[in-house]
Each structure stands twice: as structure tokens, then as C-alpha cells.
mmCIF file of C-alpha atoms in Angstrom:
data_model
loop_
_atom_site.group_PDB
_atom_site.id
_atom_site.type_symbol
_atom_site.label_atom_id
_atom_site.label_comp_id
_atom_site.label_asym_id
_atom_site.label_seq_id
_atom_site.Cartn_x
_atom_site.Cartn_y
_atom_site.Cartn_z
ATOM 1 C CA UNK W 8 139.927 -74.201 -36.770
ATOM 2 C CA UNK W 9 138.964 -75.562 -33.225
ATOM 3 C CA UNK W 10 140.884 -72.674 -31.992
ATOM 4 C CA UNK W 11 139.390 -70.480 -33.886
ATOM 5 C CA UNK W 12 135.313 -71.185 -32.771
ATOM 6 C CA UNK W 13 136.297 -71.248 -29.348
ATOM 7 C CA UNK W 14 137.230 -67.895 -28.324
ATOM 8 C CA UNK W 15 134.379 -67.158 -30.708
ATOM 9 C CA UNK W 16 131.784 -69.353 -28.724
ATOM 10 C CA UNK W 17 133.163 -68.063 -25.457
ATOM 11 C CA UNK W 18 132.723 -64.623 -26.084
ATOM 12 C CA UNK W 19 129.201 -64.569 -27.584
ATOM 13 C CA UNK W 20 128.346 -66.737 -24.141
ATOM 14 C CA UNK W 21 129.925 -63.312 -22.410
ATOM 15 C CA UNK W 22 128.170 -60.780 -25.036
ATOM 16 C CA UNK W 23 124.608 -62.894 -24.123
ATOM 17 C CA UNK W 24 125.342 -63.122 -20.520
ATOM 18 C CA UNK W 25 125.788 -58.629 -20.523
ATOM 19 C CA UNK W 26 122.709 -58.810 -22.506
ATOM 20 C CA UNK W 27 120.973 -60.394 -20.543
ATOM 21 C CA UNK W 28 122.452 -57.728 -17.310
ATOM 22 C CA UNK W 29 121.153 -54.807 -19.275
ATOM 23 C CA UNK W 30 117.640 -56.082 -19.654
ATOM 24 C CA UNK W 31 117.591 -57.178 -15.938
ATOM 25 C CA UNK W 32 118.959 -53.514 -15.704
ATOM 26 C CA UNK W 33 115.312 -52.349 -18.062
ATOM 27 C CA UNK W 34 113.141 -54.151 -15.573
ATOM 28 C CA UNK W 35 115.122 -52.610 -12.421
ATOM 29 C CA UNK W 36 114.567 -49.124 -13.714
ATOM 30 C CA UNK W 37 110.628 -49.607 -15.189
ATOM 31 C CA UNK W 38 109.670 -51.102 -11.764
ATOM 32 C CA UNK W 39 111.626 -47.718 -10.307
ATOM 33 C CA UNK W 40 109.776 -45.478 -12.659
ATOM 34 C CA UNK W 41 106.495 -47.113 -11.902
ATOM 35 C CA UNK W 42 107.592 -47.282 -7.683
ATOM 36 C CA UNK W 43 108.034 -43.586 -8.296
ATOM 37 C CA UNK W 44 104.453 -42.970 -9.524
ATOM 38 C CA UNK W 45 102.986 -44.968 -6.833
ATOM 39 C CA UNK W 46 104.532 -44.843 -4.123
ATOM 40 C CA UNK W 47 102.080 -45.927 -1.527
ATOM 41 C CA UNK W 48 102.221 -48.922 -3.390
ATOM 42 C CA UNK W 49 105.806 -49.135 -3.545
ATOM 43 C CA UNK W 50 106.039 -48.351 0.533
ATOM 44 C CA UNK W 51 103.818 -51.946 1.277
ATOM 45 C CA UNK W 52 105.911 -53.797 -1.774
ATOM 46 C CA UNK W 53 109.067 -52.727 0.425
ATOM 47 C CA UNK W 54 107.708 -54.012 3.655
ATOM 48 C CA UNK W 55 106.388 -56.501 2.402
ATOM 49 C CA UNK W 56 109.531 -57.717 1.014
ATOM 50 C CA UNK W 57 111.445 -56.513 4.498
ATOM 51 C CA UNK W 58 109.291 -58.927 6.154
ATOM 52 C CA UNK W 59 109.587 -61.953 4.597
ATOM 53 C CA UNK W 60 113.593 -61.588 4.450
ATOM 54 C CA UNK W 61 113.289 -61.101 8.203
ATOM 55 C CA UNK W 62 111.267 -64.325 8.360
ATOM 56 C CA UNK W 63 113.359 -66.049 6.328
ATOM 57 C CA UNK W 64 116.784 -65.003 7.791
ATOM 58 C CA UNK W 65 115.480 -66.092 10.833
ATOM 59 C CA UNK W 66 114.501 -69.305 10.237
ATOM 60 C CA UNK W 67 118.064 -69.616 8.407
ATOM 61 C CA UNK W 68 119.155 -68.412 11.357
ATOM 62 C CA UNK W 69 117.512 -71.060 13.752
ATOM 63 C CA UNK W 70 118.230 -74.163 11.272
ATOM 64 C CA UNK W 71 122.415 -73.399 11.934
ATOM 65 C CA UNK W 72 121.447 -72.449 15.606
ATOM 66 C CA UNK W 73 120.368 -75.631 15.450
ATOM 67 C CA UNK W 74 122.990 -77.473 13.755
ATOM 68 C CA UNK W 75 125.419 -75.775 15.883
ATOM 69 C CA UNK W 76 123.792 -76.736 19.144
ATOM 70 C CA UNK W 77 126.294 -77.536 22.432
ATOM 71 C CA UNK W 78 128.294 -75.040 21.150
ATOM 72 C CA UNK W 79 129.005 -71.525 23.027
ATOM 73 C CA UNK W 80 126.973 -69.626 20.202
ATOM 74 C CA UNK W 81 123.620 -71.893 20.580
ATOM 75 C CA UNK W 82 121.684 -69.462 22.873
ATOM 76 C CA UNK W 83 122.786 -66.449 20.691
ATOM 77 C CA UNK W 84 122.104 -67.434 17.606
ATOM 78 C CA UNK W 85 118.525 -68.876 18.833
ATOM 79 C CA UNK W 86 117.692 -65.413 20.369
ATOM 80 C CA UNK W 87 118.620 -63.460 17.596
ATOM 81 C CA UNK W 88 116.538 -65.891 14.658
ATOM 82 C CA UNK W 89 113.781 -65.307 17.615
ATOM 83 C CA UNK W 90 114.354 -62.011 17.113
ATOM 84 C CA UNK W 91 113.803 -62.126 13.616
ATOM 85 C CA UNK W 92 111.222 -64.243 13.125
ATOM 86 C CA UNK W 93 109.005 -61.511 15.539
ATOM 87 C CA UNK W 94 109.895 -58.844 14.026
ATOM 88 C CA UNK W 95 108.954 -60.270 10.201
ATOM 89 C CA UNK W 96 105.805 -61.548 11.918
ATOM 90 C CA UNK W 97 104.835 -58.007 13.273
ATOM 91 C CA UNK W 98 106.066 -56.235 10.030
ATOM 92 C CA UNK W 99 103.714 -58.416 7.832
ATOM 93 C CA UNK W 100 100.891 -57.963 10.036
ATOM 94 C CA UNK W 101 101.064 -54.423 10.149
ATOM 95 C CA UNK W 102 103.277 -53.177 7.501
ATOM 96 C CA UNK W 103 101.884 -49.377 8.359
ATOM 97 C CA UNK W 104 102.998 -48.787 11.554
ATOM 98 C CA UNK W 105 106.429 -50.888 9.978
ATOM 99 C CA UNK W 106 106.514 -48.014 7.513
ATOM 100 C CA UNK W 107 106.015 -45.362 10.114
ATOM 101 C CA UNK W 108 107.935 -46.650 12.478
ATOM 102 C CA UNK W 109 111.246 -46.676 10.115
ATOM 103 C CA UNK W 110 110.253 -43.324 8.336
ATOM 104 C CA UNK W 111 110.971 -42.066 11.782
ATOM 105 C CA UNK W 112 114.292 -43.761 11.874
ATOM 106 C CA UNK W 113 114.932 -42.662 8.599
ATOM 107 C CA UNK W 114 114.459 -39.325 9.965
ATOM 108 C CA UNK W 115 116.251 -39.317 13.011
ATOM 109 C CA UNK W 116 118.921 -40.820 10.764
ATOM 110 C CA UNK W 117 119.145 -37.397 8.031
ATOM 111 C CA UNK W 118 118.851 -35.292 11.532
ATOM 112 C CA UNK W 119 121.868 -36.703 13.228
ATOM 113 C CA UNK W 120 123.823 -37.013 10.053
ATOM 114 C CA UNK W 121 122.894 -33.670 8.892
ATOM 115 C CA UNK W 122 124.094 -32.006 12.230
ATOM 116 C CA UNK W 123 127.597 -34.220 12.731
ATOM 117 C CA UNK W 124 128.230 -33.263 8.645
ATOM 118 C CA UNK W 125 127.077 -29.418 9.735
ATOM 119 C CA UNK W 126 129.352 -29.426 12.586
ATOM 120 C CA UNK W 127 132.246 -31.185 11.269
ATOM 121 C CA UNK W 128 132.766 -29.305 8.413
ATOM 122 C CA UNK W 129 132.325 -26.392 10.076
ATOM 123 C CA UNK W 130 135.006 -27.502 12.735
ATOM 124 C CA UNK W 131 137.332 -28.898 10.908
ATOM 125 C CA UNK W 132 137.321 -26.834 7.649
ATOM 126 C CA UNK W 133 139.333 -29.524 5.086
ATOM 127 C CA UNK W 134 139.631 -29.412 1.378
ATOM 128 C CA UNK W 135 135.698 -30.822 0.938
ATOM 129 C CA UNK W 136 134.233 -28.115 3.638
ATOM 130 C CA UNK W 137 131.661 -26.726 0.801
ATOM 131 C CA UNK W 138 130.481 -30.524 -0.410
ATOM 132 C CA UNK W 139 130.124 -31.555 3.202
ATOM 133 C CA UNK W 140 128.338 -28.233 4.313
ATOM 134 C CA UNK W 141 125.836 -28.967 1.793
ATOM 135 C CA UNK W 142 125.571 -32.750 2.418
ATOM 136 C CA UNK W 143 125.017 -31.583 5.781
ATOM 137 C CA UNK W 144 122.396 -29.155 4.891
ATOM 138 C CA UNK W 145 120.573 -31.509 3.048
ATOM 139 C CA UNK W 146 120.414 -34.230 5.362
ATOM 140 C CA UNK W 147 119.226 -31.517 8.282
ATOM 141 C CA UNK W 148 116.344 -30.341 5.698
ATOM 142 C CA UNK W 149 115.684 -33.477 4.643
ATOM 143 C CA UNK W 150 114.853 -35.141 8.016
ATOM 144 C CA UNK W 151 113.024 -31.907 9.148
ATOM 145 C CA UNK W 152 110.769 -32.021 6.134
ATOM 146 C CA UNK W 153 109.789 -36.128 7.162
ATOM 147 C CA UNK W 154 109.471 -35.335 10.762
ATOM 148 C CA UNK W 155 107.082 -32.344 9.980
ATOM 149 C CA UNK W 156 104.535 -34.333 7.875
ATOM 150 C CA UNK W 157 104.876 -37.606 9.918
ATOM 151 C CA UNK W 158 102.994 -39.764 10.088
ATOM 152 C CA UNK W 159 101.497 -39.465 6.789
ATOM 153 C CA UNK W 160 104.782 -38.993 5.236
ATOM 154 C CA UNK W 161 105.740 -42.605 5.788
ATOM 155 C CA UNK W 162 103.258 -43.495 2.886
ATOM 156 C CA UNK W 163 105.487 -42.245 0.319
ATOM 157 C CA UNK W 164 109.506 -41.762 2.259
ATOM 158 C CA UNK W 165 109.668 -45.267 1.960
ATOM 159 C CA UNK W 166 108.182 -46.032 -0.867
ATOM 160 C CA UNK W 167 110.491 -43.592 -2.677
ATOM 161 C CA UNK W 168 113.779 -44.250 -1.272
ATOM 162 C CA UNK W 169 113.154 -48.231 -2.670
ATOM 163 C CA UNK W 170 112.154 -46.764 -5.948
ATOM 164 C CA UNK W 171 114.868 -44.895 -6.508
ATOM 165 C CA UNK W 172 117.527 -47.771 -5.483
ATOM 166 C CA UNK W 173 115.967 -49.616 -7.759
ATOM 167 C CA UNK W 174 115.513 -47.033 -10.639
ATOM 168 C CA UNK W 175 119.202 -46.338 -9.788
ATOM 169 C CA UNK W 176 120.597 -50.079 -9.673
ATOM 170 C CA UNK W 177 119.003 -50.540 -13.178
ATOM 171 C CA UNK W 178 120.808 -47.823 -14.629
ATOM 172 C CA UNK W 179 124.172 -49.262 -13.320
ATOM 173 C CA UNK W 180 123.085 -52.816 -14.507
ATOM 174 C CA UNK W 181 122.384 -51.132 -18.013
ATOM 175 C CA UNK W 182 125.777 -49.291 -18.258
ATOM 176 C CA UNK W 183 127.766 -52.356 -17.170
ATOM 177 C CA UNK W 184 125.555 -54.750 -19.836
ATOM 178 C CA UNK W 185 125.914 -52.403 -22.781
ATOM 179 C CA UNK W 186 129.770 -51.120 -21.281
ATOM 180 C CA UNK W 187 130.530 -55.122 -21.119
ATOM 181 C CA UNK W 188 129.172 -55.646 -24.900
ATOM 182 C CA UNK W 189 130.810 -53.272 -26.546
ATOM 183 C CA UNK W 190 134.839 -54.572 -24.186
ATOM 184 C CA UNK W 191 133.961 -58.137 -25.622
ATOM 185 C CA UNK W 192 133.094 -56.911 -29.246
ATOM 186 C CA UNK W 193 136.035 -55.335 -29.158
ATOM 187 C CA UNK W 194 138.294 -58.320 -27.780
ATOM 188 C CA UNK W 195 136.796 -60.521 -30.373
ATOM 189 C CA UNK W 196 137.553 -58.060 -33.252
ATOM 190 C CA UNK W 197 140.982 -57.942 -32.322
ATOM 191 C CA UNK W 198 141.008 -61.579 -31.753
ATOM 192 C CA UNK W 199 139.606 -62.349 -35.259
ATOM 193 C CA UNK W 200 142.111 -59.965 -36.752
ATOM 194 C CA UNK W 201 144.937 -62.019 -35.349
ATOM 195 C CA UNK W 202 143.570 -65.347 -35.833
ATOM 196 C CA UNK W 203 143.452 -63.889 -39.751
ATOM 197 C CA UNK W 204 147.003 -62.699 -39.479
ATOM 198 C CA UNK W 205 148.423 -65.761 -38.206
ATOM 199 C CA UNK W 206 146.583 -68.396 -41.288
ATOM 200 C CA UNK W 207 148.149 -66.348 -44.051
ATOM 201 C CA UNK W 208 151.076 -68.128 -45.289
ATOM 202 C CA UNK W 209 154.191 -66.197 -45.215
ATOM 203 C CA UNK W 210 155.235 -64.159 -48.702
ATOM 204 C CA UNK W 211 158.465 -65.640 -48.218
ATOM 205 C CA UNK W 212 157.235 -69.028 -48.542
ATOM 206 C CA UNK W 213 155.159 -68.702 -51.660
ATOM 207 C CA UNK W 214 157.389 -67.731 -53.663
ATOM 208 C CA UNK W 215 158.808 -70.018 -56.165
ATOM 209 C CA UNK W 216 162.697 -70.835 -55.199
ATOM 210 C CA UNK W 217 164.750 -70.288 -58.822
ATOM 211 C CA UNK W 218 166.833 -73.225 -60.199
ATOM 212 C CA UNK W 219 170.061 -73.382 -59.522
#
């Protein structure tokens, strides 16, 4: 009987723990949804968040710099937790020109990827020449449609693109929670069925043995 209530405790510990994945998966996509809607508001959220990563990974950074000092990687590690530490400073002080300043990366980014996806698809002409010629395209359009209303487009680029990681992370954390429920309903079913199987006596051994 111990054996029994253990697989069954285990797996309802499993079944809870996807549950609880595919509700952290509802929140990830409402906060998209609602990023989506407002995304000026979603654009300071983002660099907001950006900047106090930076602050913290730098002074992460400078606590093992420090740890590690006398060592070869002391004056590196110091420099770049310097670095850090400045730039989370100067985001969260003004997250605007933050925001501007990587919508124009962001940008430059679709730009040069557009073109190198244009021209090597073009060049090179393999079996995915259509998918990367409109990858390509896509990219190119998308970075000249940014760079043509910047600076006021970094109000919403940014804002956006972290909405719809979000909205699309919560949709994968849904799938897996509810994909990972229904695998471990399944395992236990067929567990159960065996357990079952393997208690009933055998037919041979009920019945009565005639007297000799």
C-alpha cells in the first residue's frame, strides 16, 4: 500500500507544480496584453527593469572582483562592474534618452540584418532562399519604419518588443503547464492500472485443488 500512495503523492506534487507553470504562464501573457495597450508605459517598466539589473550585476560584479582581488582578473572585473553600475545609474535617471538611445540600436540592428539576410540569400540561393528573402525584407522595412519616426518611436518600439516576449513566454509557459498535466495524468493512469493488475490474486490460485 506504501507503494501504492507514493507514486500517487509524487505525481500530484508534479501535476501542482505544471499548474502552478500555466498560471505563471496567465500572468506572463495578461501583463503582455496589457504592455501591448500601453506601451509607453511598458517602454519605462522595461528600462526601468534594464536598469536596476545593470545596477545589480554590477555590484555582483564588484563583490567577486573583490573576492578575487591579487588575481590577474581584479582590474577587469572592477572596470567592467564600473561599467555597469554607470550605465544603470544613467539609465534610471533618464530612462528616455535610454529608450531612444536603444530604439536606435534596435534599428541599426533590423537594418544590418535585413541587408546581410537580403544579400545572402540572394548570393547564395540555398533551399530556404524565399524564407530568408522575406526575413530579410522584413528586417530592412522594419528598421526603416523606426528610423523614420525616431525619436518618438522609441515610446512604443520598446515598449512593444517587451510586451510581446512576455505575451509570448506566457503562452509557452501555458502549453508546457497544461502539456505537462495532461503526460503525468496519463503516467498515473497507467500506473494505477498496473498497480490494480498486480493485487489481483492469480485465477490459478483461487481455485479450490480437488481431493485426491
Amino acid at each position: 500500500m506504501a507503494r501504492s500512495t507514493q507514486p500517487k503523492s509524487e505525481t500530484q506534487k508534479l501535476s501542482r507544480g505544471f499548474g502552478w507553470l500555466a498560471a505563471l504562464g496567465v500572468l506572463l501573457v495578461l501583463a503582455g496584453l496589457v504592455g501591448l495597450i500601453y506601451t509607453g508605459v511598458a517602454t519605462l517598466t522595461s528600462m526601468f527593469l534594464f536598469g536596476w539589473l545593470l545596477l545589480i550585476g554590477g555590484a555582483v560584479g564588484l563583490l567577486h572582483a573583490i573576492q578575487a582581488r591579487g588575481t590577474n582578473f581584479f582590474w577587469l572585473g572592477v572596470v567592467v562592474a564600473a561599467l555597469n553600475i554607470a550605465a544603470g545609474a544613467v539609465i534610471l535617471r533618464r530612462p528616455e534618452a535610454a529608450a531612444e538611445a536603444l530604439t536606435m540600436f534596435a534599428a541599426l540592428l533590423f537594418l544590418t540584418g535585413g541587408v546581410f539576410r537580403l544579400v545572402g540569400s540572394v548570393v547564395v540561393r540555398g533551399p530556404q532562399f524565399g524564407w530568408t528573402l522575406v526575413q530579410g525584407a522584413f528586417g530592412l522595412l522594419l528598421g526603416i519604419l523606426v528610423l523614420a519616426s525616431w525619436p518618438s518611436s522609441s515610446k512604443y518600439v520598446i515598449g512593444s518588443f517587451f510586451s510581446l516576449a512576455l505575451l509570448f513566454d506566457g503562452l509557452g509557459l501555458i502549453a508546457t503547464g497544461f502539456g505537462g498535466r495532461r503526460i503525468v495524468g496519463i503516467v498515473s493512469e497507467q500506473l494505477t492500472g498496473e498497480d490494480g493488475r498486480r493485487d489481483e490474486p492469480d485465477e490459478a490460485a483461487r481455485k479450490p485443488v480437488p481431493p485426491e
